[in-house]
Amino acid sequence: MTQSLIKNKVSQFYKGILKHNCREYSETDLKKSALIFSPHFDDETLGCGGLIIKKKQVEADVKLVFMTDGSKSHNHLMSGQKLQEIRRQESFTVAELLGLIQDDITLLDFPETQLNENYDSAVQEVTKIINKYQPEEIFIPHFREPLLWSADHLTTTKIVKAALKLYQKDAIVYEYPVWFWFHWPWVSLPIKTKQNRKTILKNTLIYGFGLRVLGNCNCSLYIGDILTKKRAALEQYKSQMTRLINNPKWATLQDISNGEFLECFFQENEIFRQYSKLK
């Protein structure tokens, strides 16, 4: 049996586990107000872009908070200030395609990769935002996101949870995975760089071949009918999806694991870990 066939069979087995473990995110859920916290410009679309589209289709109130400024993704090739301007504008374009308007977006502009250094300030800002909008649902990165490229993800989750402790009302929390998908069997082991291969192996071993995260994900939203819209929205993050300058060192999402990582976000279901704030 080839490695590719083994990978496909195991991933299908995992999808079966997910289907068994997850309740369906319902029409009633779609109508609830939501506040979505995104560590970086694009995480919101990758992790719950389909959910945003579907919520706006039923005219739900959805607000989006970007935690960091987008200044570091390619700062070895372009100035941080220019990157910040580009990625901010991209987020407005993407938000419109998802069904949002600019007034639905809050930019906290903490320096990318340095969110933890601004933890206390971020908790204060997030507490104000939660109190202002008083959402029925709150979306944050999954608490078991691997650390590679995602320290801001885990810090975002910790910040929002700290703010929720100060919030006097209940809310349903949904955690969405992003870098969780960067391990076998969702991506292949034989990839181009030794460093990425080592990271995939590490993630695979630490997260029990994904079973620990799969066991924690208990809610699923069908997005098969709006995948084209989600893909079109993500494409507008041109700094992440294309090379803005003609240099092979400008990495794109498509470059990660030969495109296998990116395709994880275009499965027919978005998955979440759901629980009450009071839990």
PDB file of C-alpha atoms in Angstrom:
ATOM      1  CA  MET A   1       0.000   0.000   0.000  1.00  0.00           C
ATOM      2  CA  THR A   2       1.463   3.385  -1.006  1.00  0.00           C
ATOM      3  CA  GLN A   3       2.029   6.225   1.467  1.00  0.00           C
ATOM      4  CA  SER A   4      -0.581   8.302  -0.361  1.00  0.00           C
ATOM      5  CA  LEU A   5      -3.198   5.561  -0.088  1.00  0.00           C
ATOM      6  CA  ILE A   6      -2.468   5.076   3.636  1.00  0.00           C
ATOM      7  CA  LYS A   7      -2.747   8.827   4.184  1.00  0.00           C
ATOM      8  CA  ASN A   8      -6.103   8.971   2.391  1.00  0.00           C
ATOM      9  CA  LYS A   9      -7.517   6.010   4.295  1.00  0.00           C
ATOM     10  CA  VAL A  10      -6.470   7.392   7.676  1.00  0.00           C
ATOM     11  CA  SER A  11      -7.837  10.857   6.896  1.00  0.00           C
ATOM     12  CA  GLN A  12     -11.159   9.300   5.862  1.00  0.00           C
ATOM     13  CA  PHE A  13     -11.173   7.373   9.147  1.00  0.00           C
ATOM     14  CA  TYR A  14     -10.623  10.632  11.051  1.00  0.00           C
ATOM     15  CA  LYS A  15     -13.412  12.319   9.138  1.00  0.00           C
ATOM     16  CA  GLY A  16     -15.669   9.497  10.236  1.00  0.00           C
ATOM     17  CA  ILE A  17     -14.716  10.169  13.858  1.00  0.00           C
ATOM     18  CA  LEU A  18     -15.482  13.847  13.384  1.00  0.00           C
ATOM     19  CA  LYS A  19     -18.874  13.113  11.879  1.00  0.00           C
ATOM     20  CA  HIS A  20     -19.701  10.845  14.803  1.00  0.00           C
ATOM     21  CA  ASN A  21     -18.490  13.294  17.485  1.00  0.00           C
ATOM     22  CA  CYS A  22     -19.937  16.517  16.100  1.00  0.00           C
ATOM     23  CA  ARG A  23     -23.389  17.946  16.486  1.00  0.00           C
ATOM     24  CA  GLU A  24     -24.670  20.008  13.591  1.00  0.00           C
ATOM     25  CA  TYR A  25     -24.417  23.765  13.896  1.00  0.00           C
ATOM     26  CA  SER A  26     -28.078  24.603  13.319  1.00  0.00           C
ATOM     27  CA  GLU A  27     -30.123  27.285  11.585  1.00  0.00           C
ATOM     28  CA  THR A  28     -30.964  28.656  15.020  1.00  0.00           C
ATOM     29  CA  ASP A  29     -27.245  28.926  15.790  1.00  0.00           C
ATOM     30  CA  LEU A  30     -26.637  30.767  12.529  1.00  0.00           C
ATOM     31  CA  LYS A  31     -28.950  33.578  13.578  1.00  0.00           C
ATOM     32  CA  LYS A  32     -27.067  34.250  16.822  1.00  0.00           C
ATOM     33  CA  SER A  33     -24.784  37.266  17.123  1.00  0.00           C
ATOM     34  CA  ALA A  34     -21.093  36.442  16.973  1.00  0.00           C
ATOM     35  CA  LEU A  35     -17.761  38.044  17.794  1.00  0.00           C
ATOM     36  CA  ILE A  36     -14.816  36.482  15.967  1.00  0.00           C
ATOM     37  CA  PHE A  37     -11.228  36.999  17.122  1.00  0.00           C
ATOM     38  CA  SER A  38      -8.565  36.493  14.463  1.00  0.00           C
ATOM     39  CA  PRO A  39      -4.854  36.477  15.412  1.00  0.00           C
ATOM     40  CA  HIS A  40      -3.807  37.505  11.904  1.00  0.00           C
ATOM     41  CA  PHE A  41      -5.368  38.754   8.702  1.00  0.00           C
ATOM     42  CA  ASP A  42      -6.681  35.535   7.053  1.00  0.00           C
ATOM     43  CA  ASP A  43      -7.229  33.233  10.068  1.00  0.00           C
ATOM     44  CA  GLU A  44     -10.888  34.245  10.271  1.00  0.00           C
ATOM     45  CA  THR A  45     -11.487  33.193   6.665  1.00  0.00           C
ATOM     46  CA  LEU A  46      -9.453  29.999   6.916  1.00  0.00           C
ATOM     47  CA  GLY A  47     -11.070  28.824  10.156  1.00  0.00           C
ATOM     48  CA  CYS A  48     -14.615  30.123   9.923  1.00  0.00           C
ATOM     49  CA  GLY A  49     -15.093  31.957   6.636  1.00  0.00           C
ATOM     50  CA  GLY A  50     -17.952  29.651   5.698  1.00  0.00           C
ATOM     51  CA  LEU A  51     -19.637  30.305   9.012  1.00  0.00           C
ATOM     52  CA  ILE A  52     -19.403  34.086   8.526  1.00  0.00           C
ATOM     53  CA  ILE A  53     -20.910  33.821   5.042  1.00  0.00           C
ATOM     54  CA  LYS A  54     -23.787  31.671   6.269  1.00  0.00           C
ATOM     55  CA  LYS A  55     -24.487  33.890   9.258  1.00  0.00           C
ATOM     56  CA  LYS A  56     -24.661  36.987   7.067  1.00  0.00           C
ATOM     57  CA  GLN A  57     -26.982  35.175   4.663  1.00  0.00           C
ATOM     58  CA  VAL A  58     -29.532  35.045   7.515  1.00  0.00           C
ATOM     59  CA  GLU A  59     -28.638  38.617   8.568  1.00  0.00           C
ATOM     60  CA  ALA A  60     -26.966  37.704  11.851  1.00  0.00           C
ATOM     61  CA  ASP A  61     -24.887  40.344  13.609  1.00  0.00           C
ATOM     62  CA  VAL A  62     -21.214  39.403  13.170  1.00  0.00           C
ATOM     63  CA  LYS A  63     -18.245  41.442  14.359  1.00  0.00           C
ATOM     64  CA  LEU A  64     -14.605  40.689  13.573  1.00  0.00           C
ATOM     65  CA  VAL A  65     -11.536  41.599  15.645  1.00  0.00           C
ATOM     66  CA  PHE A  66      -8.008  41.396  14.236  1.00  0.00           C
ATOM     67  CA  MET A  67      -5.497  41.118  17.038  1.00  0.00           C
ATOM     68  CA  THR A  68      -2.225  41.913  15.225  1.00  0.00           C
ATOM     69  CA  ASP A  69      -1.048  44.358  12.572  1.00  0.00           C
ATOM     70  CA  GLY A  70       0.149  42.069   9.753  1.00  0.00           C
ATOM     71  CA  SER A  71       3.625  43.610   9.684  1.00  0.00           C
ATOM     72  CA  LYS A  72       5.786  40.487   9.899  1.00  0.00           C
ATOM     73  CA  SER A  73       4.585  37.905   7.370  1.00  0.00           C
ATOM     74  CA  HIS A  74       7.075  38.899   4.654  1.00  0.00           C
ATOM     75  CA  ASN A  75       9.122  41.610   6.327  1.00  0.00           C
ATOM     76  CA  HIS A  76      12.321  40.064   4.974  1.00  0.00           C
ATOM     77  CA  LEU A  77      11.168  41.260   1.547  1.00  0.00           C
ATOM     78  CA  MET A  78       8.985  44.307   2.243  1.00  0.00           C
ATOM     79  CA  SER A  79       8.843  46.928   4.973  1.00  0.00           C
ATOM     80  CA  GLY A  80       6.600  46.200   7.926  1.00  0.00           C
ATOM     81  CA  GLN A  81       4.712  49.453   7.385  1.00  0.00           C
ATOM     82  CA  LYS A  82       3.936  48.590   3.762  1.00  0.00           C
ATOM     83  CA  LEU A  83       2.858  45.076   4.711  1.00  0.00           C
ATOM     84  CA  GLN A  84       0.621  46.478   7.410  1.00  0.00           C
ATOM     85  CA  GLU A  85      -1.102  48.784   4.921  1.00  0.00           C
ATOM     86  CA  ILE A  86      -1.550  46.020   2.339  1.00  0.00           C
ATOM     87  CA  ARG A  87      -2.893  43.407   4.712  1.00  0.00           C
ATOM     88  CA  ARG A  88      -5.253  45.836   6.415  1.00  0.00           C
ATOM     89  CA  GLN A  89      -6.771  46.818   3.064  1.00  0.00           C
ATOM     90  CA  GLU A  90      -7.017  43.167   2.065  1.00  0.00           C
ATOM     91  CA  SER A  91      -8.998  42.456   5.220  1.00  0.00           C
ATOM     92  CA  PHE A  92     -11.587  45.082   4.261  1.00  0.00           C
ATOM     93  CA  THR A  93     -11.980  43.566   0.795  1.00  0.00           C
ATOM     94  CA  VAL A  94     -12.289  40.049   2.201  1.00  0.00           C
ATOM     95  CA  ALA A  95     -14.769  41.142   4.862  1.00  0.00           C
ATOM     96  CA  GLU A  96     -17.024  42.598   2.193  1.00  0.00           C
ATOM     97  CA  LEU A  97     -17.022  39.301   0.291  1.00  0.00           C
ATOM     98  CA  LEU A  98     -17.888  37.488   3.520  1.00  0.00           C
ATOM     99  CA  GLY A  99     -20.882  39.793   3.956  1.00  0.00           C
ATOM    100  CA  LEU A 100     -19.454  42.274   6.474  1.00  0.00           C
ATOM    101  CA  ILE A 101     -18.944  46.023   6.303  1.00  0.00           C
ATOM    102  CA  GLN A 102     -15.959  48.009   7.501  1.00  0.00           C
ATOM    103  CA  ASP A 103     -17.792  49.090  10.654  1.00  0.00           C
ATOM    104  CA  ASP A 104     -17.990  45.394  11.648  1.00  0.00           C
ATOM    105  CA  ILE A 105     -14.187  45.258  11.921  1.00  0.00           C
ATOM    106  CA  THR A 106     -11.992  46.216  14.866  1.00  0.00           C
ATOM    107  CA  LEU A 107      -8.223  46.489  14.365  1.00  0.00           C
ATOM    108  CA  LEU A 108      -6.238  46.211  17.591  1.00  0.00           C
ATOM    109  CA  ASP A 109      -2.909  46.520  15.752  1.00  0.00           C
ATOM    110  CA  PHE A 110      -0.687  44.787  18.289  1.00  0.00           C
ATOM    111  CA  PRO A 111       2.679  43.952  16.664  1.00  0.00           C
ATOM    112  CA  GLU A 112       2.539  40.614  14.891  1.00  0.00           C
ATOM    113  CA  THR A 113       4.477  37.834  16.720  1.00  0.00           C
ATOM    114  CA  GLN A 114       4.540  40.037  19.861  1.00  0.00           C
ATOM    115  CA  LEU A 115       1.007  39.598  21.132  1.00  0.00           C
ATOM    116  CA  ASN A 116       2.177  37.876  24.292  1.00  0.00           C
ATOM    117  CA  GLU A 117       4.363  40.878  25.158  1.00  0.00           C
ATOM    118  CA  ASN A 118       1.192  42.998  25.046  1.00  0.00           C
ATOM    119  CA  TYR A 119      -0.963  40.538  26.973  1.00  0.00           C
ATOM    120  CA  ASP A 120      -2.310  42.868  29.683  1.00  0.00           C
ATOM    121  CA  SER A 121      -3.170  45.655  27.251  1.00  0.00           C
ATOM    122  CA  ALA A 122      -4.842  43.169  24.947  1.00  0.00           C
ATOM    123  CA  VAL A 123      -6.991  41.752  27.756  1.00  0.00           C
ATOM    124  CA  GLN A 124      -8.186  45.270  28.573  1.00  0.00           C
ATOM    125  CA  GLU A 125      -9.052  46.000  24.935  1.00  0.00           C
ATOM    126  CA  VAL A 126     -10.793  42.676  24.379  1.00  0.00           C
ATOM    127  CA  THR A 127     -12.811  43.103  27.583  1.00  0.00           C
ATOM    128  CA  LYS A 128     -14.069  46.455  26.297  1.00  0.00           C
ATOM    129  CA  ILE A 129     -15.027  44.930  22.962  1.00  0.00           C
ATOM    130  CA  ILE A 130     -16.920  42.020  24.509  1.00  0.00           C
ATOM    131  CA  ASN A 131     -18.792  44.364  26.827  1.00  0.00           C
ATOM    132  CA  LYS A 132     -19.621  46.654  23.902  1.00  0.00           C
ATOM    133  CA  TYR A 133     -21.083  43.986  21.607  1.00  0.00           C
ATOM    134  CA  GLN A 134     -22.298  41.427  24.179  1.00  0.00           C
ATOM    135  CA  PRO A 135     -22.329  38.594  21.621  1.00  0.00           C
ATOM    136  CA  GLU A 136     -24.167  35.322  22.013  1.00  0.00           C
ATOM    137  CA  GLU A 137     -21.210  33.462  20.482  1.00  0.00           C
ATOM    138  CA  ILE A 138     -17.461  34.030  20.578  1.00  0.00           C
ATOM    139  CA  PHE A 139     -14.990  32.416  18.165  1.00  0.00           C
ATOM    140  CA  ILE A 140     -11.305  31.967  19.021  1.00  0.00           C
ATOM    141  CA  PRO A 141      -8.417  29.745  17.828  1.00  0.00           C
ATOM    142  CA  HIS A 142      -8.354  26.151  19.072  1.00  0.00           C
ATOM    143  CA  PHE A 143      -6.573  25.753  22.406  1.00  0.00           C
ATOM    144  CA  ARG A 144      -4.386  22.940  21.013  1.00  0.00           C
ATOM    145  CA  GLU A 145      -3.031  24.832  18.025  1.00  0.00           C
ATOM    146  CA  PRO A 146       0.580  23.724  17.441  1.00  0.00           C
ATOM    147  CA  LEU A 147       3.127  26.417  18.252  1.00  0.00           C
ATOM    148  CA  LEU A 148       4.677  26.640  14.780  1.00  0.00           C
ATOM    149  CA  TRP A 149       3.781  30.042  13.294  1.00  0.00           C
ATOM    150  CA  SER A 150       0.893  30.246  15.722  1.00  0.00           C
ATOM    151  CA  ALA A 151       2.097  31.643  19.051  1.00  0.00           C
ATOM    152  CA  ASP A 152      -0.260  34.551  18.390  1.00  0.00           C
ATOM    153  CA  HIS A 153      -3.079  32.008  17.980  1.00  0.00           C
ATOM    154  CA  LEU A 154      -2.660  30.529  21.428  1.00  0.00           C
ATOM    155  CA  THR A 155      -2.109  33.954  22.961  1.00  0.00           C
ATOM    156  CA  THR A 156      -5.325  35.216  21.362  1.00  0.00           C
ATOM    157  CA  THR A 157      -7.210  32.338  22.947  1.00  0.00           C
ATOM    158  CA  LYS A 158      -5.678  33.020  26.369  1.00  0.00           C
ATOM    159  CA  ILE A 159      -6.439  36.734  26.095  1.00  0.00           C
ATOM    160  CA  VAL A 160     -10.086  36.226  25.172  1.00  0.00           C
ATOM    161  CA  LYS A 161     -10.570  33.625  27.904  1.00  0.00           C
ATOM    162  CA  ALA A 162      -9.088  36.047  30.444  1.00  0.00           C
ATOM    163  CA  ALA A 163     -11.457  38.761  29.242  1.00  0.00           C
ATOM    164  CA  LEU A 164     -14.421  36.389  29.465  1.00  0.00           C
ATOM    165  CA  LYS A 165     -13.687  35.848  33.150  1.00  0.00           C
ATOM    166  CA  LEU A 166     -14.410  39.552  33.610  1.00  0.00           C
ATOM    167  CA  TYR A 167     -17.568  39.423  31.499  1.00  0.00           C
ATOM    168  CA  GLN A 168     -20.739  39.270  33.558  1.00  0.00           C
ATOM    169  CA  LYS A 169     -22.882  37.415  31.025  1.00  0.00           C
ATOM    170  CA  ASP A 170     -22.739  33.950  29.514  1.00  0.00           C
ATOM    171  CA  ALA A 171     -21.660  33.249  25.954  1.00  0.00           C
ATOM    172  CA  ILE A 172     -21.065  30.154  23.883  1.00  0.00           C
ATOM    173  CA  VAL A 173     -17.420  29.781  22.893  1.00  0.00           C
ATOM    174  CA  TYR A 174     -16.325  28.109  19.661  1.00  0.00           C
ATOM    175  CA  GLU A 175     -12.684  27.284  19.025  1.00  0.00           C
ATOM    176  CA  TYR A 176     -11.642  26.933  15.396  1.00  0.00           C
ATOM    177  CA  PRO A 177      -8.534  25.029  14.233  1.00  0.00           C
ATOM    178  CA  VAL A 178      -6.037  26.487  11.764  1.00  0.00           C
ATOM    179  CA  TRP A 179      -2.493  25.136  12.210  1.00  0.00           C
ATOM    180  CA  PHE A 180      -3.969  21.979  13.677  1.00  0.00           C
ATOM    181  CA  TRP A 181      -4.239  20.768  10.079  1.00  0.00           C
ATOM    182  CA  PHE A 182      -0.460  20.960   9.671  1.00  0.00           C
ATOM    183  CA  HIS A 183       0.214  17.343  10.573  1.00  0.00           C
ATOM    184  CA  TRP A 184      -0.189  13.909   9.050  1.00  0.00           C
ATOM    185  CA  PRO A 185      -2.543  12.602   7.682  1.00  0.00           C
ATOM    186  CA  TRP A 186      -3.918  15.974   6.576  1.00  0.00           C
ATOM    187  CA  VAL A 187      -0.590  16.828   4.939  1.00  0.00           C
ATOM    188  CA  SER A 188       2.024  14.453   3.570  1.00  0.00           C
ATOM    189  CA  LEU A 189       5.402  13.787   5.170  1.00  0.00           C
ATOM    190  CA  PRO A 190       7.558  13.740   2.016  1.00  0.00           C
ATOM    191  CA  ILE A 191       7.652  17.511   1.429  1.00  0.00           C
ATOM    192  CA  LYS A 192      10.344  19.873   0.210  1.00  0.00           C
ATOM    193  CA  THR A 193      12.063  21.190   3.311  1.00  0.00           C
ATOM    194  CA  LYS A 194      13.612  19.229   6.153  1.00  0.00           C
ATOM    195  CA  GLN A 195      12.385  21.780   8.715  1.00  0.00           C
ATOM    196  CA  ASN A 196       8.753  21.423   7.649  1.00  0.00           C
ATOM    197  CA  ARG A 197       9.067  17.647   7.605  1.00  0.00           C
ATOM    198  CA  LYS A 198      10.413  17.698  11.179  1.00  0.00           C
ATOM    199  CA  THR A 199       7.580  20.024  12.243  1.00  0.00           C
ATOM    200  CA  ILE A 200       4.895  17.804  10.730  1.00  0.00           C
ATOM    201  CA  LEU A 201       6.360  14.773  12.505  1.00  0.00           C
ATOM    202  CA  LYS A 202       6.509  16.686  15.789  1.00  0.00           C
ATOM    203  CA  ASN A 203       2.920  17.903  15.470  1.00  0.00           C
ATOM    204  CA  THR A 204       1.749  14.434  14.511  1.00  0.00           C
ATOM    205  CA  LEU A 205       3.373  12.803  17.529  1.00  0.00           C
ATOM    206  CA  ILE A 206       2.411  15.490  20.050  1.00  0.00           C
ATOM    207  CA  TYR A 207      -1.208  15.594  18.970  1.00  0.00           C
ATOM    208  CA  GLY A 208      -1.664  11.842  18.829  1.00  0.00           C
ATOM    209  CA  PHE A 209      -2.127  11.762  15.062  1.00  0.00           C
ATOM    210  CA  GLY A 210      -4.873  14.314  15.527  1.00  0.00           C
ATOM    211  CA  LEU A 211      -7.068  12.164  17.726  1.00  0.00           C
ATOM    212  CA  ARG A 212      -6.806  14.482  20.738  1.00  0.00           C
ATOM    213  CA  VAL A 213      -8.021  17.460  18.733  1.00  0.00           C
ATOM    214  CA  LEU A 214     -10.624  15.407  16.918  1.00  0.00           C
ATOM    215  CA  GLY A 215     -11.978  14.299  20.263  1.00  0.00           C
ATOM    216  CA  ASN A 216     -12.299  17.911  21.389  1.00  0.00           C
ATOM    217  CA  CYS A 217     -14.111  19.105  18.274  1.00  0.00           C
ATOM    218  CA  ASN A 218     -17.804  18.585  18.865  1.00  0.00           C
ATOM    219  CA  CYS A 219     -19.584  20.876  16.424  1.00  0.00           C
ATOM    220  CA  SER A 220     -19.660  20.954  12.636  1.00  0.00           C
ATOM    221  CA  LEU A 221     -21.107  23.343  10.064  1.00  0.00           C
ATOM    222  CA  TYR A 222     -21.788  22.202   6.506  1.00  0.00           C
ATOM    223  CA  ILE A 223     -20.302  24.718   4.043  1.00  0.00           C
ATOM    224  CA  GLY A 224     -20.239  22.605   0.886  1.00  0.00           C
ATOM    225  CA  ASP A 225     -22.789  24.881  -0.747  1.00  0.00           C
ATOM    226  CA  ILE A 226     -20.730  28.064  -0.297  1.00  0.00           C
ATOM    227  CA  LEU A 227     -17.164  26.799  -0.752  1.00  0.00           C
ATOM    228  CA  THR A 228     -16.792  28.852  -3.935  1.00  0.00           C
ATOM    229  CA  LYS A 229     -17.601  32.021  -1.987  1.00  0.00           C
ATOM    230  CA  LYS A 230     -15.177  31.131   0.788  1.00  0.00           C
ATOM    231  CA  ARG A 231     -12.419  30.446  -1.741  1.00  0.00           C
ATOM    232  CA  ALA A 232     -13.132  33.716  -3.571  1.00  0.00           C
ATOM    233  CA  ALA A 233     -12.870  35.627  -0.298  1.00  0.00           C
ATOM    234  CA  LEU A 234      -9.579  34.001   0.684  1.00  0.00           C
ATOM    235  CA  GLU A 235      -8.137  34.735  -2.769  1.00  0.00           C
ATOM    236  CA  GLN A 236      -8.352  38.448  -1.928  1.00  0.00           C
ATOM    237  CA  TYR A 237      -5.640  37.976   0.666  1.00  0.00           C
ATOM    238  CA  LYS A 238      -3.255  38.386  -2.229  1.00  0.00           C
ATOM    239  CA  SER A 239      -0.230  38.869   0.030  1.00  0.00           C
ATOM    240  CA  GLN A 240      -0.826  35.355   1.339  1.00  0.00           C
ATOM    241  CA  MET A 241      -2.162  33.667  -1.797  1.00  0.00           C
ATOM    242  CA  THR A 242       0.174  35.135  -4.437  1.00  0.00           C
ATOM    243  CA  ARG A 243       3.693  36.570  -4.704  1.00  0.00           C
ATOM    244  CA  LEU A 244       3.368  40.328  -4.608  1.00  0.00           C
ATOM    245  CA  ILE A 245       6.950  40.564  -5.799  1.00  0.00           C
ATOM    246  CA  ASN A 246       8.719  38.210  -8.186  1.00  0.00           C
ATOM    247  CA  ASN A 247      10.799  36.399  -5.596  1.00  0.00           C
ATOM    248  CA  PRO A 248      10.492  32.688  -4.718  1.00  0.00           C
ATOM    249  CA  LYS A 249      11.217  33.587  -1.076  1.00  0.00           C
ATOM    250  CA  TRP A 250       7.784  35.218  -0.903  1.00  0.00           C
ATOM    251  CA  ALA A 251       5.929  32.302   0.689  1.00  0.00           C
ATOM    252  CA  THR A 252       2.240  31.710   0.027  1.00  0.00           C
ATOM    253  CA  LEU A 253      -0.341  29.469   1.644  1.00  0.00           C
ATOM    254  CA  GLN A 254      -0.254  27.343  -1.492  1.00  0.00           C
ATOM    255  CA  ASP A 255       3.437  26.619  -0.878  1.00  0.00           C
ATOM    256  CA  ILE A 256       2.780  24.937   2.479  1.00  0.00           C
ATOM    257  CA  SER A 257       2.893  21.157   2.008  1.00  0.00           C
ATOM    258  CA  ASN A 258       2.441  21.528  -1.740  1.00  0.00           C
ATOM    259  CA  GLY A 259      -1.064  22.928  -1.318  1.00  0.00           C
ATOM    260  CA  GLU A 260      -2.371  20.165   0.941  1.00  0.00           C
ATOM    261  CA  PHE A 261      -2.547  22.469   3.966  1.00  0.00           C
ATOM    262  CA  LEU A 262      -4.640  25.039   2.105  1.00  0.00           C
ATOM    263  CA  GLU A 263      -7.095  22.447   0.839  1.00  0.00           C
ATOM    264  CA  CYS A 264      -7.899  21.431   4.426  1.00  0.00           C
ATOM    265  CA  PHE A 265      -9.945  24.615   4.671  1.00  0.00           C
ATOM    266  CA  PHE A 266     -12.123  23.675   1.730  1.00  0.00           C
ATOM    267  CA  GLN A 267     -13.576  20.510   3.157  1.00  0.00           C
ATOM    268  CA  GLU A 268     -17.372  20.355   3.255  1.00  0.00           C
ATOM    269  CA  ASN A 269     -17.503  21.124   6.968  1.00  0.00           C
ATOM    270  CA  GLU A 270     -15.899  23.651   9.283  1.00  0.00           C
ATOM    271  CA  ILE A 271     -15.325  22.139  12.711  1.00  0.00           C
ATOM    272  CA  PHE A 272     -15.291  23.712  16.160  1.00  0.00           C
ATOM    273  CA  ARG A 273     -14.839  22.963  19.830  1.00  0.00           C
ATOM    274  CA  GLN A 274     -17.953  24.330  21.530  1.00  0.00           C
ATOM    275  CA  TYR A 275     -18.556  25.025  25.210  1.00  0.00           C
ATOM    276  CA  SER A 276     -20.236  27.527  27.527  1.00  0.00           C
ATOM    277  CA  LYS A 277     -18.228  30.402  28.954  1.00  0.00           C
ATOM    278  CA  LEU A 278     -19.385  29.305  32.368  1.00  0.00           C
ATOM    279  CA  LYS A 279     -17.950  25.793  31.893  1.00  0.00           C
TER     280      LYS A 279
END
